[in-house]
Amino acid sequence: MRNLRAQLLISHLALAGLMVVVMVGAVVNFFRLGRSIDRILTANYKSVIAAQNMKETLERQDSAGQFYLAGQVGLARAQYEANRALFQSAFGFETHNVTEPGEQRLVDEVDRLYADYRQQLERLLYADPPMSPADARAFNFGVLEPQFTRIKQRAQDILELNQTAIVRADERARAEARRASYTSVGVTAGALLFALFLVPWTVRATLLPIRTLARQAEEIGVGHLNQRIGIHRTDEIGTLATAFNQMTERLREARRLEDERFHRAERMSDAALESLYDPVIVTDGEGQVVHLNPAAEGLFGPSDQARGRAISLVAGETRIAEAVEHAIHELRPLALEDEAGFVTRSEGEGRRTYRLRASPMREEDGNLLGTVTVLEDITHLRELDRLKSEFIGVASHELRTPVTSLQLGTELLLEGAVGPLTDGQREVVQSQQEDLNRLQRTMQDLLDITRLEAGVTPPRFEIVDAAELVEPALSALGAQADTKSITLAHDIEPDLPPVRADRSQIGRVLVNLVNNAIRHTPRWGSVTISVSRASGGVEFQVKDNGTGIAEEYLPHIFERFVQVPGATGGGAGLGLSIAQTIVKAHGSEIHVTSQPGVGTEFHFTLPGG
């Protein structure tokens, strides 16, 4: 085992040594080039910048004299003072950065000339009394201009001297760079030749058996677990070959156990799916049928013929295809509880009704596998619901006559038709009359909801002004609101479009919602009817600041005979169910939001006319 380790160690140390040699040579050359470039920057480039700044600030001081001649004395003095300081700063920098032969002489001459120029320029700018225009012009062009030209020329000489030095330094740096390049190429070439000799030798000595090992390992990786690696060595490669052979044995055993578990789970899953009474459709992520259980085969034909076909072609039912598409694209189940979620199919001489439920199937990482659609047979539930509705309708209708007779009897008793009543008798008869009136309202609600659900009294649509639908509720319940000192208000948006609705049925919905709001709002509260423009129509809203509804009861308040615990009594729990049925017949739905102690809001939208 020490042989392979020693070979790899020696070869890596040799390559590392070559890399160190190349890197040291490159670092040395970089340092030499860096020093050359630094000399250029520190010795000459800064002097070039200083000379340029001296020329620029000197020209601006000369401009100050021109401003003075033009009569702009304040501007001339400000220009001179600002650029005098800048000139002295640049000159001071150049004074401490003299690096070339002859540069000190030029600096001294600039110092001498500028001192005289500055004295003469201040004589012009600050003369008291000021010079006459003619004298000032003669003084400027006769004295100042020649001095300005000489100073500027000396600054230019400094600039050119340092530029020439930069060119010479650049040539030296280029020569050093060429020498460094030749040296680096030589060192790199020697290292490369040595590496070219070392690498093949290392490969032949160490990697040839690894290739054999890798080739056989690839066979194992693709599933050929009957492979055995026949390398017999005592080094690390031999140990690795032995480990691969042991791993292959364990993989073969694990595959056998996994295959057994998989087949058992597959058989159990198939058995569970096949034994389901309800039809089940399984599709892939593209909406193609994968499997039909026997119950589904009874509706859509053999599973073998349906497999691979689009669900819309197999089911022949738009709602099923739409449910599958929804589950695929929305990645969430679809389980509607109203008529939109029911599918009716003919079987023999009868018809059966199914509740449609479609759910996506996903892997652990969230990737979509497909969908499973279950058609729950609810034919018997629909029949029970129909019989119940018929019974309620018949019972309510048959009870109307005796209830009416009892109401007439109580009215006759109260009017004294059979003689005067004592106070106790009158109180009993009035209590009976109230109970009979409540019974009559309950029977009327039962009849109404039965007729609405059966379609006996469909909406009589007409084009109606939205504001006109609110008036009946306001006028009918104004007195009731006043009795409880409740503010009954309305907020109707102007210029609303007309709506398509049954005037009487929508009026009944609003009356029901407002009546509930008044009953569940304490004294001095408020109830507001709002009407506003909405997308595709007009939205109606009834809002109160009453007791509110607990969150757990909100999903059930539109069901029949449901009353929220603790709420104010006064009905059989049919009003909201009737209102929801009416609004659904208009193509919409009532929605509710509520918070206990804060209030409740009901709202629905009617389509525009």
Coordinates of C-alpha atoms in Angstrom, one line a residue:
M1 CA 0.0 0.0 0.0
R2 CA 3.0 2.3 0.5
N3 CA 4.0 2.1 -3.2
L4 CA 1.0 4.0 -4.6
R5 CA 1.2 6.6 -1.9
A6 CA 4.9 7.1 -2.5
Q7 CA 4.4 7.4 -6.3
L8 CA 1.7 10.0 -5.9
L9 CA 3.6 11.9 -3.2
I10 CA 6.8 12.1 -5.3
S11 CA 4.9 13.2 -8.4
H12 CA 2.9 15.8 -6.6
L13 CA 6.0 17.2 -4.8
A14 CA 7.8 17.4 -8.2
L15 CA 4.9 19.3 -9.8
A16 CA 4.7 21.5 -6.7
G17 CA 8.4 22.3 -7.0
L18 CA 8.0 23.3 -10.7
M19 CA 5.1 25.6 -9.8
V20 CA 7.2 27.2 -7.0
V21 CA 10.0 27.9 -9.5
V22 CA 7.7 29.4 -12.1
M23 CA 5.9 31.5 -9.4
V24 CA 9.2 32.8 -7.9
G25 CA 10.5 33.8 -11.3
A26 CA 7.2 35.5 -12.1
V27 CA 7.1 37.3 -8.8
V28 CA 10.7 38.6 -9.2
N29 CA 9.9 39.9 -12.7
F30 CA 6.7 41.6 -11.4
F31 CA 8.7 43.3 -8.7
R32 CA 11.3 44.6 -11.2
L33 CA 8.6 45.9 -13.5
G34 CA 6.7 47.4 -10.6
R35 CA 9.8 49.3 -9.5
S36 CA 10.3 50.6 -13.1
I37 CA 6.7 51.8 -13.3
D38 CA 6.9 53.3 -9.9
R39 CA 10.0 55.3 -10.9
I40 CA 8.1 56.7 -13.8
L41 CA 5.1 57.6 -11.7
T42 CA 7.0 59.1 -8.7
A43 CA 9.9 60.7 -10.6
N44 CA 8.5 62.3 -13.7
Y45 CA 4.7 61.9 -14.1
K46 CA 3.9 64.0 -11.0
S47 CA 6.3 66.8 -12.3
V48 CA 4.4 66.7 -15.7
I49 CA 1.1 67.3 -13.9
A50 CA 2.6 70.1 -11.8
A51 CA 4.0 71.8 -14.9
Q52 CA 0.7 71.6 -16.6
N53 CA -1.1 73.0 -13.6
M54 CA 1.4 75.9 -13.4
K55 CA 0.8 76.7 -17.1
E56 CA -3.0 76.6 -16.6
T57 CA -3.1 78.7 -13.5
L58 CA -0.6 81.2 -15.0
E59 CA -2.9 81.6 -18.0
R60 CA -5.8 82.3 -15.7
Q61 CA -3.7 85.0 -13.9
D62 CA -3.0 86.5 -17.3
S63 CA -6.7 86.5 -17.9
A64 CA -7.2 88.5 -14.7
G65 CA -5.2 91.3 -16.4
Q66 CA -7.6 91.2 -19.4
F67 CA -10.6 91.4 -17.1
Y68 CA -9.1 94.4 -15.4
L69 CA -8.6 96.1 -18.8
A70 CA -12.2 95.3 -19.6
G71 CA -13.3 97.2 -16.5
Q72 CA -14.3 94.1 -14.4
V73 CA -12.0 94.9 -11.5
G74 CA -13.7 92.6 -8.9
L75 CA -13.7 89.6 -11.2
A76 CA -10.0 90.3 -12.1
R77 CA -8.9 90.4 -8.5
A78 CA -10.9 87.2 -7.6
Q79 CA -9.5 85.4 -10.6
Y80 CA -5.9 86.4 -9.6
E81 CA -6.2 85.5 -6.0
A82 CA -7.7 82.1 -6.7
N83 CA -5.1 81.0 -9.3
R84 CA -2.2 82.6 -7.5
A85 CA -2.7 80.1 -4.7
L86 CA -3.1 77.2 -7.1
F87 CA 0.1 78.2 -9.0
Q88 CA 2.1 78.4 -5.8
S89 CA 0.8 74.9 -4.8
A90 CA 1.8 73.4 -8.1
F91 CA 5.1 75.2 -8.0
G92 CA 5.8 74.0 -4.4
F93 CA 5.1 70.4 -5.5
E94 CA 7.5 70.7 -8.4
T95 CA 10.2 72.3 -6.1
H96 CA 10.2 69.1 -4.0
N97 CA 10.1 66.7 -7.0
V98 CA 13.2 67.7 -9.0
T99 CA 14.6 64.5 -10.4
E100 CA 16.2 65.4 -13.8
P101 CA 19.5 67.2 -14.6
G102 CA 18.9 70.9 -15.5
E103 CA 15.4 70.8 -13.8
Q104 CA 16.6 72.7 -10.7
R105 CA 17.8 75.6 -12.9
L106 CA 14.5 75.9 -14.6
V107 CA 12.7 75.8 -11.3
D108 CA 14.9 78.6 -9.9
E109 CA 14.3 80.7 -13.0
V110 CA 10.5 80.2 -12.7
D111 CA 10.7 81.2 -9.0
R112 CA 12.6 84.4 -9.9
L113 CA 10.4 85.3 -12.9
Y114 CA 7.1 84.7 -11.1
A115 CA 8.1 86.8 -8.1
D116 CA 8.7 89.8 -10.5
Y117 CA 5.5 89.0 -12.5
R118 CA 3.4 88.7 -9.4
Q119 CA 4.7 92.1 -8.1
Q120 CA 4.0 93.8 -11.5
L121 CA 0.5 92.2 -11.8
E122 CA -0.5 93.3 -8.3
R123 CA 0.8 96.8 -9.2
L124 CA -1.8 96.9 -12.0
L125 CA -4.7 95.3 -10.1
Y126 CA -4.3 97.1 -6.8
A127 CA -3.0 100.5 -7.9
D128 CA -4.3 103.4 -5.8
P129 CA -5.3 105.5 -7.5
P130 CA -6.0 103.1 -10.4
M131 CA -4.0 103.6 -13.7
S132 CA -5.8 105.3 -16.5
P133 CA -7.1 102.9 -19.2
A134 CA -4.3 103.9 -21.6
D135 CA -1.5 103.5 -19.0
A136 CA -3.0 100.2 -17.9
R137 CA -3.2 98.8 -21.4
A138 CA 0.4 100.0 -22.1
F139 CA 1.6 98.5 -18.8
N140 CA -0.1 95.1 -19.5
F141 CA 1.2 94.7 -23.0
G142 CA 4.6 96.3 -22.4
V143 CA 5.5 94.8 -19.1
L144 CA 3.3 91.9 -18.0
E145 CA 2.9 90.0 -21.3
P146 CA 6.7 89.5 -21.9
Q147 CA 7.1 88.3 -18.3
F148 CA 4.0 85.9 -18.7
T149 CA 5.5 84.5 -21.9
R150 CA 8.9 83.8 -20.3
I151 CA 7.4 82.1 -17.2
K152 CA 5.1 80.0 -19.4
Q153 CA 8.0 78.9 -21.6
R154 CA 10.0 77.8 -18.5
A155 CA 7.1 75.8 -17.3
Q156 CA 6.8 74.2 -20.7
D157 CA 10.6 73.4 -20.6
I158 CA 10.0 71.6 -17.3
L159 CA 7.1 69.7 -18.8
E160 CA 9.1 68.6 -21.9
L161 CA 12.1 67.7 -19.7
N162 CA 10.0 65.3 -17.6
Q163 CA 8.1 63.9 -20.7
T164 CA 11.4 63.1 -22.3
A165 CA 12.5 61.3 -19.1
I166 CA 9.2 59.4 -19.1
V167 CA 9.9 58.2 -22.6
R168 CA 13.4 57.0 -21.6
A169 CA 12.0 55.3 -18.5
D170 CA 9.3 53.6 -20.6
E171 CA 11.9 52.2 -23.0
R172 CA 13.9 50.9 -20.0
A173 CA 10.7 49.3 -18.6
R174 CA 9.9 47.7 -21.9
A175 CA 13.4 46.3 -22.1
E176 CA 13.1 44.9 -18.6
A177 CA 9.6 43.4 -19.5
R178 CA 11.1 41.7 -22.6
R179 CA 13.9 40.2 -20.5
A180 CA 11.4 39.1 -17.9
S181 CA 9.2 37.5 -20.6
Y182 CA 12.1 35.6 -22.0
T183 CA 13.1 34.5 -18.6
S184 CA 9.6 33.4 -17.7
V185 CA 9.2 31.6 -21.0
G186 CA 12.5 29.7 -20.5
V187 CA 11.6 28.7 -16.9
T188 CA 8.0 27.7 -18.0
A189 CA 9.3 25.7 -20.9
G190 CA 11.8 23.8 -18.7
A191 CA 9.0 23.1 -16.2
L192 CA 6.7 22.0 -18.9
L193 CA 9.2 19.6 -20.4
F194 CA 9.8 18.1 -17.0
A195 CA 6.1 17.8 -16.3
L196 CA 5.5 16.2 -19.7
F197 CA 8.0 13.5 -18.8
L198 CA 6.7 13.1 -15.2
V199 CA 2.9 13.0 -15.9
P200 CA 2.9 10.0 -18.4
W201 CA 5.1 8.1 -16.1
T202 CA 2.8 8.7 -13.2
V203 CA -0.3 7.8 -15.3
R204 CA 1.2 4.6 -16.5
A205 CA 2.3 3.7 -13.0
T206 CA -0.8 4.5 -11.1
L207 CA -3.9 5.2 -13.3
L208 CA -3.9 2.2 -15.6
P209 CA -5.5 -0.1 -13.0
I210 CA -7.8 2.7 -12.0
R211 CA -9.2 2.8 -15.6
T212 CA -10.0 -0.8 -15.4
L213 CA -11.6 -0.2 -12.0
A214 CA -13.6 2.7 -13.3
R215 CA -14.9 0.8 -16.4
Q216 CA -16.2 -2.1 -14.3
A217 CA -17.6 0.4 -11.7
E218 CA -19.6 2.0 -14.6
E219 CA -21.1 -1.3 -15.4
I220 CA -22.1 -1.7 -11.8
G221 CA -23.5 1.9 -11.8
V222 CA -25.9 1.2 -14.7
G223 CA -27.3 -1.8 -12.9
H224 CA -25.2 -4.7 -13.9
L225 CA -24.7 -5.9 -10.3
N226 CA -23.4 -9.3 -11.3
Q227 CA -20.0 -7.6 -12.1
R228 CA -16.9 -8.5 -10.1
I229 CA -13.7 -6.4 -10.2
G230 CA -10.8 -8.7 -10.8
I231 CA -7.9 -6.5 -9.6
H232 CA -5.6 -8.3 -7.2
R233 CA -3.3 -5.8 -5.6
T234 CA -2.2 -5.0 -2.1
D235 CA -2.2 -1.2 -2.4
E236 CA -5.1 1.3 -2.1
I237 CA -6.5 0.2 -5.5
G238 CA -6.7 -3.4 -4.4
T239 CA -8.6 -2.3 -1.3
L240 CA -10.9 -0.2 -3.4
A241 CA -11.6 -3.1 -5.7
T242 CA -12.5 -5.3 -2.7
A243 CA -14.8 -2.6 -1.3
F244 CA -16.5 -2.4 -4.7
N245 CA -17.1 -6.1 -4.7
Q246 CA -18.5 -6.1 -1.2
M247 CA -20.7 -3.1 -2.1
T248 CA -22.0 -4.9 -5.2
E249 CA -23.1 -7.9 -3.0
R250 CA -24.9 -5.5 -0.6
L251 CA -26.5 -3.7 -3.6
R252 CA -27.8 -7.0 -5.1
E253 CA -29.4 -7.9 -1.8
A254 CA -30.9 -4.4 -1.3
R255 CA -32.3 -4.5 -4.8
R256 CA -33.9 -7.8 -4.2
L257 CA -35.5 -6.6 -1.0
E258 CA -36.6 -3.3 -2.6
D259 CA -38.1 -5.2 -5.6
E260 CA -40.1 -7.3 -3.2
R261 CA -41.3 -4.3 -1.3
F262 CA -42.1 -2.4 -4.5
H263 CA -44.1 -5.2 -6.0
R264 CA -45.9 -5.8 -2.8
A265 CA -46.8 -2.1 -2.5
E266 CA -47.8 -2.0 -6.2
R267 CA -50.1 -5.0 -5.7
M268 CA -51.7 -3.5 -2.6
S269 CA -52.2 -0.2 -4.4
D270 CA -53.7 -1.8 -7.5
A271 CA -55.9 -4.0 -5.3
A272 CA -57.1 -0.9 -3.3
L273 CA -57.8 1.0 -6.5
E274 CA -59.5 -1.9 -8.2
S275 CA -61.7 -2.6 -5.2
L276 CA -63.1 1.0 -4.9
Y277 CA -66.8 1.2 -5.6
D278 CA -66.5 4.7 -7.0
P279 CA -65.1 5.3 -10.5
V280 CA -61.4 6.5 -10.4
I281 CA -59.5 8.0 -13.3
V282 CA -55.7 8.4 -13.2
T283 CA -54.0 10.8 -15.7
D284 CA -50.4 11.9 -16.2
G285 CA -49.1 15.5 -16.0
E286 CA -50.3 16.2 -19.6
G287 CA -53.9 15.1 -19.0
Q288 CA -53.5 11.7 -20.7
V289 CA -55.3 8.7 -19.2
V290 CA -53.0 6.3 -17.4
H291 CA -55.5 4.0 -15.7
L292 CA -59.2 3.4 -15.1
N293 CA -60.5 1.2 -12.2
P294 CA -63.3 -1.3 -13.0
A295 CA -66.0 1.1 -11.8
A296 CA -64.6 3.7 -14.2
E297 CA -64.4 1.1 -17.0
G298 CA -68.1 0.6 -16.6
L299 CA -68.6 4.3 -17.5
F300 CA -65.8 5.0 -20.0
G301 CA -64.9 1.7 -21.5
P302 CA -61.8 -0.6 -21.1
S303 CA -58.7 0.9 -19.5
D304 CA -56.4 -0.5 -22.2
Q305 CA -58.3 1.4 -24.9
A306 CA -58.4 4.6 -22.9
R307 CA -54.7 4.6 -21.9
G308 CA -52.7 7.3 -23.6
R309 CA -55.7 9.2 -24.8
A310 CA -56.7 12.7 -23.6
I311 CA -59.2 12.8 -20.7
S312 CA -61.6 15.0 -22.8
L313 CA -61.8 12.2 -25.4
V314 CA -62.2 9.4 -22.9
A315 CA -64.6 11.0 -20.5
G316 CA -66.8 12.8 -23.0
E317 CA -67.8 15.2 -20.2
T318 CA -66.6 18.8 -20.2
R319 CA -66.7 19.1 -16.4
I320 CA -64.3 16.1 -15.9
A321 CA -61.8 17.5 -18.4
E322 CA -62.0 20.9 -16.8
A323 CA -61.5 19.5 -13.3
V324 CA -58.4 17.6 -14.5
E325 CA -57.0 20.7 -16.2
H326 CA -57.6 22.7 -13.1
A327 CA -55.7 20.2 -10.9
I328 CA -52.8 20.2 -13.3
H329 CA -52.4 23.9 -13.8
E330 CA -53.4 25.1 -10.4
L331 CA -51.7 22.3 -8.5
R332 CA -54.6 22.1 -5.9
P333 CA -57.6 19.9 -5.5
L334 CA -61.0 20.7 -7.1
A335 CA -64.0 19.6 -5.0
L336 CA -67.1 21.7 -5.7
E337 CA -70.2 21.1 -3.5
D338 CA -72.8 22.7 -5.7
E339 CA -74.3 21.8 -9.1
A340 CA -71.1 22.8 -10.9
G341 CA -69.4 19.8 -9.2
F342 CA -72.0 17.2 -10.2
V343 CA -71.8 14.9 -13.2
T344 CA -74.8 12.9 -14.4
R345 CA -74.3 9.8 -16.5
S346 CA -76.9 7.5 -18.1
E347 CA -76.6 3.8 -17.1
G348 CA -79.1 1.5 -18.7
E349 CA -82.6 2.9 -18.3
G350 CA -81.6 5.1 -15.3
R351 CA -79.3 8.1 -14.6
R352 CA -76.8 8.3 -11.9
T353 CA -75.2 11.4 -10.3
Y354 CA -71.6 11.7 -9.2
R355 CA -69.7 14.3 -7.2
L356 CA -66.5 15.2 -9.0
R357 CA -63.2 15.5 -7.1
A358 CA -59.9 15.9 -8.9
S359 CA -56.5 16.1 -7.0
P360 CA -52.9 16.5 -8.3
M361 CA -50.3 13.9 -7.4
R362 CA -46.9 15.2 -6.7
E363 CA -43.5 13.8 -5.8
E364 CA -41.7 14.7 -2.5
D365 CA -39.8 17.5 -4.3
G366 CA -43.1 19.0 -5.6
N367 CA -42.9 17.8 -9.2
L368 CA -46.2 17.0 -10.8
L369 CA -46.8 13.3 -11.4
G370 CA -50.4 13.5 -12.6
T371 CA -53.9 13.6 -11.3
V372 CA -56.4 11.3 -9.7
T373 CA -60.1 11.9 -10.3
V374 CA -62.8 10.3 -8.2
L375 CA -66.5 10.2 -9.1
E376 CA -68.4 9.7 -5.9
D377 CA -71.8 8.2 -6.5
I378 CA -74.4 10.4 -4.8
T379 CA -77.5 9.2 -6.6
H380 CA -79.1 8.0 -3.5
L381 CA -78.3 11.3 -1.7
R382 CA -79.8 13.3 -4.5
E383 CA -82.9 11.1 -4.4
L384 CA -83.2 11.6 -0.6
D385 CA -82.7 15.3 -1.0
R386 CA -85.5 15.3 -3.7
L387 CA -87.8 13.3 -1.5
K388 CA -87.1 15.6 1.5
S389 CA -87.8 18.7 -0.6
E390 CA -91.0 17.2 -1.9
F391 CA -92.0 16.2 1.6
I392 CA -91.3 19.7 2.9
G393 CA -93.2 21.2 0.1
V394 CA -96.2 18.9 0.5
A395 CA -96.3 19.2 4.3
S396 CA -96.0 23.0 4.1
H397 CA -98.7 23.2 1.5
E398 CA -101.1 20.9 3.5
L399 CA -100.5 22.8 6.7
R400 CA -101.4 26.1 5.2
T401 CA -105.2 25.5 5.4
P402 CA -105.4 24.4 9.1
V403 CA -102.9 27.2 10.1
T404 CA -105.0 29.7 8.2
S405 CA -108.1 28.4 10.0
L406 CA -106.4 28.6 13.4
Q407 CA -105.3 32.2 12.6
L408 CA -108.9 33.1 11.7
G409 CA -110.2 31.5 14.9
T410 CA -107.7 33.5 17.1
E411 CA -108.7 36.7 15.3
L412 CA -112.4 36.0 16.0
L413 CA -111.7 35.3 19.6
L414 CA -109.7 38.5 20.0
E415 CA -112.5 40.5 18.3
G416 CA -115.0 39.1 20.8
A417 CA -117.1 37.2 18.2
V418 CA -117.9 34.5 20.8
G419 CA -118.1 36.7 23.8
P420 CA -115.7 38.9 25.8
L421 CA -112.4 37.5 27.0
T422 CA -110.8 37.9 30.3
D423 CA -107.3 39.4 30.5
G424 CA -105.7 36.0 31.0
Q425 CA -107.7 34.5 28.1
R426 CA -106.7 37.3 25.8
E427 CA -103.0 36.9 26.7
V428 CA -103.2 33.2 25.9
V429 CA -104.9 33.8 22.6
Q430 CA -102.4 36.6 21.6
S431 CA -99.5 34.2 22.3
Q432 CA -101.2 31.5 20.2
Q433 CA -101.6 34.1 17.4
E434 CA -97.9 35.0 17.5
D435 CA -96.9 31.3 17.3
L436 CA -99.3 30.8 14.4
N437 CA -97.9 33.8 12.5
R438 CA -94.3 32.5 13.1
L439 CA -95.4 29.0 11.9
Q440 CA -97.0 30.5 8.8
R441 CA -93.7 32.4 8.0
T442 CA -91.7 29.2 8.4
M443 CA -94.1 27.3 6.1
Q444 CA -93.9 30.0 3.6
D445 CA -90.1 30.0 3.7
L446 CA -90.1 26.2 3.3
L447 CA -92.4 26.5 0.3
D448 CA -90.3 29.2 -1.2
I449 CA -86.9 27.4 -0.9
T450 CA -88.5 24.2 -2.2
R451 CA -89.8 26.0 -5.3
L452 CA -86.6 27.9 -5.8
E453 CA -84.4 24.8 -5.7
A454 CA -86.8 22.9 -7.9
G455 CA -86.9 25.7 -10.4
V456 CA -90.6 26.2 -10.2
T457 CA -90.3 29.9 -9.6
P458 CA -87.3 31.0 -11.8
P459 CA -86.3 34.7 -11.8
R460 CA -88.2 37.0 -14.1
F461 CA -85.3 39.0 -15.4
E462 CA -85.7 42.6 -16.4
I463 CA -83.4 45.6 -16.8
V464 CA -83.6 47.5 -13.5
D465 CA -82.1 50.6 -12.1
A466 CA -79.8 49.4 -9.2
A467 CA -80.9 52.2 -6.9
E468 CA -84.6 51.2 -7.3
L469 CA -83.8 47.8 -5.7
V470 CA -82.7 49.4 -2.5
E471 CA -85.8 51.5 -1.9
P472 CA -88.2 48.6 -0.8
A473 CA -85.7 47.4 1.9
L474 CA -85.3 51.0 3.2
S475 CA -89.0 51.7 3.3
A476 CA -90.1 48.3 4.7
L477 CA -87.6 48.2 7.6
G478 CA -87.3 51.9 8.5
A479 CA -89.8 51.6 11.3
Q480 CA -88.1 48.5 12.7
A481 CA -84.8 50.3 12.7
D482 CA -86.3 53.3 14.4
T483 CA -87.8 51.1 17.1
K484 CA -84.2 50.0 18.1
S485 CA -82.7 53.5 17.5
I486 CA -80.6 52.0 14.7
T487 CA -79.4 54.3 11.9
L488 CA -80.5 52.8 8.6
A489 CA -78.4 54.5 5.9
H490 CA -77.6 54.0 2.2
D491 CA -74.6 54.9 0.1
I492 CA -75.4 54.7 -3.7
E493 CA -72.7 55.6 -6.2
P494 CA -74.0 58.0 -8.9
D495 CA -74.4 57.0 -12.6
L496 CA -74.5 53.3 -11.9
P497 CA -75.3 51.0 -14.9
P498 CA -78.6 49.1 -14.9
V499 CA -78.6 45.5 -13.8
R500 CA -80.4 42.4 -15.1
A501 CA -82.4 41.0 -12.2
D502 CA -85.8 40.0 -10.8
R503 CA -87.0 43.1 -9.0
S504 CA -89.1 41.2 -6.4
Q505 CA -86.6 38.4 -5.7
I506 CA -83.6 40.8 -5.2
G507 CA -85.7 43.0 -3.1
R508 CA -86.5 40.0 -0.9
V509 CA -82.8 39.3 -0.6
L510 CA -82.0 42.8 0.5
V511 CA -84.9 42.9 2.9
N512 CA -83.7 39.6 4.4
L513 CA -80.1 40.8 4.8
V514 CA -81.1 44.2 6.3
N515 CA -83.6 42.5 8.6
N516 CA -80.9 40.2 9.9
A517 CA -78.5 43.1 10.3
I518 CA -81.1 45.0 12.4
R519 CA -81.9 42.0 14.6
H520 CA -78.2 41.4 15.4
T521 CA -77.3 45.0 15.9
P522 CA -77.7 46.6 19.4
R523 CA -79.4 49.8 20.1
W524 CA -77.8 53.0 18.7
G525 CA -75.9 50.9 16.1
S526 CA -75.9 51.4 12.3
V527 CA -76.8 49.4 9.2
T528 CA -75.7 50.7 5.8
I529 CA -76.7 49.5 2.3
S530 CA -74.0 50.4 -0.3
V531 CA -74.3 50.1 -4.0
S532 CA -71.2 50.6 -6.2
R533 CA -69.8 49.8 -9.6
A534 CA -67.9 46.5 -9.9
S535 CA -66.2 44.5 -12.6
G536 CA -68.9 43.3 -14.9
G537 CA -71.8 44.7 -13.0
V538 CA -72.9 46.4 -9.7
E539 CA -72.1 45.3 -6.2
F540 CA -74.6 45.4 -3.3
Q541 CA -73.3 45.5 0.2
V542 CA -75.1 45.3 3.6
K543 CA -72.9 46.2 6.5
D544 CA -73.6 46.5 10.3
N545 CA -71.6 47.1 13.4
G546 CA -73.5 44.5 15.4
T547 CA -72.5 41.3 17.3
G548 CA -70.7 39.6 14.4
I549 CA -70.4 35.9 13.6
A550 CA -67.7 33.6 14.9
E551 CA -65.3 32.3 12.2
E552 CA -66.2 28.7 12.7
Y553 CA -69.8 29.3 11.7
L554 CA -69.2 31.4 8.6
P555 CA -69.0 28.5 6.2
H556 CA -72.4 27.1 7.3
I557 CA -74.6 30.2 7.7
F558 CA -76.1 29.7 4.2
E559 CA -77.2 26.2 4.9
R560 CA -80.8 25.4 5.7
F561 CA -82.0 25.5 9.4
V562 CA -78.6 26.8 10.6
Q563 CA -78.7 29.3 13.4
V564 CA -75.6 30.7 15.1
P565 CA -75.5 30.0 18.8
G566 CA -76.2 33.1 20.9
A567 CA -77.7 35.0 17.9
T568 CA -81.0 36.8 18.2
G569 CA -83.9 34.4 17.4
G570 CA -86.8 35.1 15.2
G571 CA -86.6 32.6 12.3
A572 CA -86.2 29.0 11.3
G573 CA -82.7 29.5 9.7
L574 CA -84.0 29.6 6.2
G575 CA -83.6 33.3 5.3
L576 CA -80.0 33.3 4.2
S577 CA -80.4 30.0 2.4
I578 CA -83.3 31.5 0.4
A579 CA -81.2 34.6 -0.3
Q580 CA -78.2 32.6 -1.5
T581 CA -80.5 30.4 -3.7
I582 CA -82.0 33.6 -5.3
V583 CA -78.6 35.2 -5.9
K584 CA -77.1 32.0 -7.4
A585 CA -80.1 31.9 -9.8
H586 CA -78.9 35.4 -10.9
G587 CA -75.5 34.0 -11.7
S588 CA -73.7 35.3 -8.6
E589 CA -73.1 34.3 -5.0
I590 CA -73.4 36.0 -1.6
H591 CA -70.1 36.4 0.4
V592 CA -69.8 37.3 4.0
T593 CA -67.0 38.6 6.2
S594 CA -67.5 39.1 9.9
Q595 CA -65.6 39.7 13.2
P596 CA -67.3 39.1 16.6
G597 CA -67.9 42.4 18.4
V598 CA -67.1 44.5 15.3
G599 CA -69.8 43.7 12.7
T600 CA -70.8 41.7 9.6
E601 CA -70.7 42.5 5.9
F602 CA -72.7 40.7 3.2
H603 CA -72.1 41.5 -0.5
F604 CA -73.0 40.1 -3.9
T605 CA -72.7 41.3 -7.5
L606 CA -75.4 41.5 -10.1
P607 CA -74.5 41.5 -13.8
G608 CA -75.0 44.6 -15.9
G609 CA -78.0 44.9 -18.2

